[in-house]
Short mmCIF file of C-alpha atoms in Angstrom, two decimals:
data_model
loop_
_atom_site.label_atom_id
_atom_site.label_comp_id
_atom_site.label_asym_id
_atom_site.label_seq_id
_atom_site.Cartn_x
_atom_site.Cartn_y
_atom_site.Cartn_z
CA UNK A 1276 1.57 -33.33 -19.20
CA UNK A 1277 0.94 -29.83 -17.90
CA UNK A 1278 -1.53 -27.84 -19.98
CA UNK A 1279 -2.90 -24.34 -19.59
CA UNK A 1280 -5.69 -23.29 -21.91
CA UNK A 1281 -6.93 -19.71 -21.89
CA UNK A 1282 -10.29 -18.58 -23.19
CA UNK A 1283 -12.59 -15.58 -23.03
CA UNK A 1284 -10.70 -13.05 -25.07
CA UNK A 1285 -12.30 -10.94 -27.75
CA UNK A 1286 -13.32 -7.47 -28.83
CA UNK A 1287 -14.85 -5.22 -26.19
CA UNK A 1288 -15.71 -1.53 -26.12
CA UNK A 1289 -13.91 0.90 -23.83
CA UNK A 1290 -15.48 0.78 -20.40
CA UNK A 1291 -16.68 -2.77 -20.94
CA UNK A 1292 -15.94 -5.98 -19.09
CA UNK A 1293 -14.53 -9.38 -19.95
CA UNK A 1294 -13.70 -12.50 -17.97
CA UNK A 1295 -10.74 -14.63 -18.97
CA UNK A 1296 -10.44 -18.26 -17.94
CA UNK A 1297 -7.45 -20.58 -17.84
CA UNK A 1298 -8.16 -24.30 -17.56
CA UNK A 1299 -5.26 -26.17 -16.00
CA UNK A 1300 -4.40 -29.86 -16.08
CA UNK A 1301 -1.49 -32.18 -15.47
CA UNK A 1302 -0.45 -30.86 -12.05
CA UNK A 1303 -1.87 -30.24 -8.58
CA UNK A 1304 -3.44 -26.88 -9.38
CA UNK A 1305 -4.26 -25.97 -5.78
CA UNK A 1306 -0.58 -26.19 -4.75
CA UNK A 1307 0.78 -23.47 -7.03
CA UNK A 1308 0.50 -19.75 -7.42
CA UNK A 1309 -0.87 -18.72 -10.80
CA UNK A 1310 -0.32 -15.59 -12.81
CA UNK A 1311 -1.61 -13.44 -15.63
CA UNK A 1312 0.95 -11.76 -17.87
CA UNK A 1313 0.07 -9.63 -20.88
CA UNK A 1314 1.80 -8.41 -23.99
CA UNK A 1315 0.53 -5.47 -26.00
CA UNK A 1316 1.01 -5.71 -29.78
CA UNK A 1317 4.70 -5.33 -30.60
CA UNK A 1318 5.62 -4.66 -26.96
CA UNK A 1319 7.29 -6.49 -24.11
CA UNK A 1320 5.90 -8.64 -21.33
CA UNK A 1321 3.96 -7.02 -18.49
CA UNK A 1322 3.08 -8.84 -15.28
CA UNK A 1323 -0.59 -8.28 -14.46
CA UNK A 1324 -1.56 -10.31 -11.39
CA UNK A 1325 -0.71 -13.26 -9.16
CA UNK A 1326 -2.85 -15.42 -6.88
CA UNK A 1327 -1.06 -17.66 -4.41
CA UNK A 1328 -2.07 -21.14 -3.33
CA UNK A 1329 -3.41 -19.48 -0.19
CA UNK A 1330 -5.54 -17.07 -2.24
CA UNK A 1331 -3.40 -13.99 -1.60
CA UNK A 1332 -3.70 -11.68 -4.59
CA UNK A 1333 -1.35 -9.13 -6.11
CA UNK A 1334 -1.89 -6.65 -8.93
CA UNK A 1335 0.05 -4.30 -11.15
CA UNK A 1336 -0.76 -0.67 -10.45
CA UNK A 1337 -2.08 -0.34 -14.00
CA UNK A 1338 -4.95 -2.76 -13.31
CA UNK A 1339 -5.52 -2.42 -9.57
CA UNK A 1340 -9.15 -1.70 -8.78
CA UNK A 1341 -10.29 -2.77 -12.25
CA UNK A 1342 -9.13 -6.39 -12.55
CA UNK A 1343 -9.79 -9.27 -10.15
CA UNK A 1344 -7.90 -12.54 -10.17
CA UNK A 1345 -9.49 -15.65 -8.70
CA UNK A 1346 -9.22 -19.41 -8.82
CA UNK A 1347 -11.48 -22.43 -8.49
CA UNK A 1348 -9.43 -25.34 -7.22
CA UNK A 1349 -12.30 -27.77 -7.78
CA UNK A 1350 -12.50 -26.84 -11.44
CA UNK A 1351 -8.71 -26.35 -11.79
CA UNK A 1352 -9.41 -23.00 -13.37
CA UNK A 1353 -7.87 -19.55 -13.05
CA UNK A 1354 -9.88 -16.42 -13.83
CA UNK A 1355 -9.28 -12.77 -14.57
CA UNK A 1356 -12.29 -10.49 -14.32
CA UNK A 1357 -11.52 -7.30 -16.23
CA UNK A 1358 -13.75 -4.26 -15.75
CA UNK A 1359 -13.55 -0.66 -16.96
CA UNK A 1360 -11.42 -1.75 -19.87
CA UNK A 1361 -9.29 0.81 -21.68
CA UNK A 1362 -7.59 0.86 -25.04
CA UNK A 1363 -4.21 0.32 -23.37
CA UNK A 1364 -5.46 -3.00 -21.97
CA UNK A 1365 -5.35 -4.38 -25.52
CA UNK A 1366 -2.94 -7.29 -25.40
CA UNK A 1367 -2.45 -11.01 -25.53
CA UNK A 1368 -3.10 -12.33 -22.02
CA UNK A 1369 -1.17 -15.37 -20.87
CA UNK A 1370 -1.80 -17.46 -17.80
CA UNK A 1371 1.32 -18.95 -16.28
CA UNK A 1372 2.11 -21.40 -13.49
CA UNK A 1373 4.70 -20.71 -10.83
CA UNK A 1374 7.70 -23.03 -11.07
CA UNK A 1375 7.86 -23.73 -7.34
CA UNK A 1376 5.59 -23.02 -4.42
CA UNK A 1377 8.03 -20.41 -3.11
CA UNK A 1378 7.08 -18.01 -5.89
CA UNK A 1379 10.65 -16.97 -6.55
CA UNK A 1380 11.60 -19.19 -9.48
CA UNK A 1381 9.52 -17.80 -12.31
CA UNK A 1382 6.86 -19.41 -14.46
CA UNK A 1383 7.58 -22.82 -15.96
CA UNK A 1384 4.39 -23.38 -17.93
CA UNK A 1385 2.42 -20.88 -19.98
CA UNK A 1386 -0.80 -21.00 -21.92
CA UNK A 1387 -1.01 -20.12 -25.59
CA UNK A 1388 -2.51 -16.72 -24.84
CA UNK A 1389 -5.85 -15.08 -25.56
CA UNK A 1390 -6.19 -11.76 -27.35
CA UNK A 1391 -8.18 -8.95 -25.77
CA UNK A 1392 -8.92 -5.98 -28.00
CA UNK A 1393 -10.46 -2.86 -26.48
CA UNK A 1394 -11.84 -0.65 -29.21
CA UNK A 1395 -14.98 1.16 -30.24
CA UNK B 587 9.23 -0.68 -7.43
CA UNK B 588 12.29 -2.50 -8.70
CA UNK B 589 13.19 -1.64 -12.28
CA UNK B 590 15.10 -3.93 -14.63
CA UNK B 591 17.13 -2.57 -17.53
CA UNK B 592 18.35 -4.93 -20.22
CA UNK B 593 21.20 -4.18 -22.57
CA UNK B 594 21.42 -4.20 -25.42
CA UNK B 595 17.81 -3.87 -26.56
CA UNK B 596 18.76 -5.33 -29.90
CA UNK B 597 21.71 -7.32 -31.12
CA UNK B 598 22.68 -8.80 -34.42
CA UNK B 599 24.81 -11.94 -34.31
CA UNK B 600 25.88 -14.89 -36.42
CA UNK B 601 25.43 -18.60 -35.86
CA UNK B 602 28.25 -19.80 -33.64
CA UNK B 603 28.78 -16.44 -31.93
CA UNK B 604 28.99 -16.08 -28.17
CA UNK B 605 26.22 -13.74 -27.03
CA UNK B 606 25.85 -11.97 -23.69
CA UNK B 607 22.79 -10.06 -22.50
CA UNK B 608 22.87 -7.97 -19.33
CA UNK B 609 20.03 -7.23 -16.91
CA UNK B 610 20.55 -4.56 -14.25
CA UNK B 611 18.22 -4.12 -11.28
CA UNK B 612 17.56 -0.75 -9.68
CA UNK B 613 18.17 -2.32 -6.26
CA UNK B 614 19.58 -5.56 -4.98
CA UNK B 615 17.50 -8.64 -5.69
CA UNK B 616 19.91 -11.34 -4.47
CA UNK B 617 19.50 -14.18 -6.99
CA UNK B 618 15.77 -13.83 -7.52
CA UNK B 619 16.06 -13.40 -11.26
CA UNK B 620 14.84 -15.52 -14.14
CA UNK B 621 15.34 -15.44 -17.91
CA UNK B 622 12.79 -16.27 -20.59
CA UNK B 623 13.03 -16.78 -24.32
CA UNK B 624 10.13 -15.77 -26.55
CA UNK B 625 9.69 -16.48 -30.24
CA UNK B 626 7.18 -14.57 -32.39
CA UNK B 627 3.60 -15.62 -31.76
CA UNK B 628 4.59 -17.98 -28.96
CA UNK B 629 4.44 -17.93 -25.19
CA UNK B 630 7.63 -17.25 -23.25
CA UNK B 631 9.79 -20.20 -22.24
CA UNK B 632 11.65 -20.36 -18.93
CA UNK B 633 15.40 -20.75 -19.51
CA UNK B 634 17.12 -19.90 -16.22
CA UNK B 635 15.85 -19.46 -12.67
CA UNK B 636 17.56 -18.38 -9.47
CA UNK B 637 19.91 -16.39 -11.70
CA UNK B 638 22.00 -19.37 -12.74
CA UNK B 639 20.02 -22.61 -12.61
CA UNK B 640 19.25 -24.10 -16.00
CA UNK B 641 15.61 -25.13 -16.41
CA UNK B 642 15.10 -28.78 -17.28
CA UNK B 643 15.37 -29.45 -21.00
CA UNK B 644 17.17 -26.20 -21.85
CA UNK B 645 20.40 -26.70 -23.82
CA UNK B 646 23.63 -26.27 -21.89
CA UNK B 647 24.83 -23.52 -24.24
CA UNK B 648 22.59 -21.23 -22.19
CA UNK B 649 23.96 -20.03 -18.86
CA UNK B 650 23.15 -17.34 -16.34
CA UNK B 651 25.21 -15.56 -13.75
CA UNK B 652 25.13 -12.67 -11.33
CA UNK B 653 23.59 -11.59 -8.08
CA UNK B 654 22.57 -8.36 -6.43
CA UNK B 655 22.02 -5.85 -9.21
CA UNK B 656 23.84 -7.19 -12.27
CA UNK B 657 23.02 -10.36 -14.16
CA UNK B 658 23.99 -11.89 -17.48
CA UNK B 659 22.53 -14.45 -19.83
CA UNK B 660 25.12 -16.04 -22.09
CA UNK B 661 24.62 -18.20 -25.14
CA UNK B 662 27.96 -19.88 -25.75
CA UNK B 663 27.43 -20.73 -29.42
CA UNK B 664 24.36 -19.19 -31.03
CA UNK B 665 22.19 -21.64 -32.93
CA UNK B 666 19.54 -20.84 -35.57
CA UNK B 667 16.73 -21.69 -33.14
CA UNK B 668 18.07 -19.15 -30.60
CA UNK B 669 17.03 -16.13 -32.60
CA UNK B 670 14.31 -14.73 -30.38
CA UNK B 671 13.60 -12.08 -27.77
CA UNK B 672 14.93 -12.59 -24.25
CA UNK B 673 13.46 -11.16 -21.05
CA UNK B 674 14.65 -11.05 -17.47
CA UNK B 675 12.20 -10.91 -14.56
CA UNK B 676 12.76 -10.21 -10.88
CA UNK B 677 10.96 -12.10 -8.12
CA UNK B 678 12.62 -10.61 -5.05
CA UNK B 679 10.03 -8.01 -4.25
CA UNK B 680 6.52 -7.94 -5.58
CA UNK B 681 4.21 -6.59 -6.57
CA UNK B 682 5.17 -6.00 -9.25
CA UNK B 683 7.00 -9.00 -10.69
CA UNK B 684 8.92 -6.72 -13.04
CA UNK B 685 10.17 -7.72 -16.48
CA UNK B 686 13.02 -6.15 -18.34
CA UNK B 687 12.17 -4.48 -21.63
CA UNK B 688 13.55 -7.36 -23.69
CA UNK B 689 16.54 -8.01 -25.94
CA UNK B 690 15.87 -9.07 -29.51
CA UNK B 691 18.55 -11.30 -31.01
CA UNK B 692 18.54 -11.26 -34.79
CA UNK B 693 20.61 -12.91 -37.50
CA UNK B 694 23.50 -10.85 -38.84
#
């Protein structure tokens, strides 16, 4: 059974940093691109970042230069290092697995989400 | 960047109704479009990929169609468990992997 379990969320002050983790199991983690998607309170879904199986990384303009996605294929874990956090980064952050290796068929498994609140 | 516009943003329907949601792309994306369903407090669930392929385990009352710039998600007979918010997402050209703004389906 595929499972994705996020952790690391919490309350942080503006300008602060946080690292999210997503522990994966039930599939060959190294073979799939992984993603972070966020959802601000009462708002829609926003794609944040993708890391391919070959470690190519992509970012939304809103987080480029502040967030870093990475993966540890030995630990089957996805990470999101978030620096220079702003109030508008407040959201539930989901990790999500690509459906197929091609990257064009969406995300078939999602974690339960972890809440990041940026506030003084 | 490719923009996706869903319509309507909100719809009120009854159990048994046929429901259609449209997603329009600002430029052609072939069939690189997926649909998700999200219920309050839950993660999104993949319903349709490649514009029209039903994800495993999704009821056959859901269907998707379209290519290029116009796509539809149809629920043939709305069930109580279908009341949720639906999102389209394009995967033709990224970054970014754009989402539509969502369509909330509520009970009439």
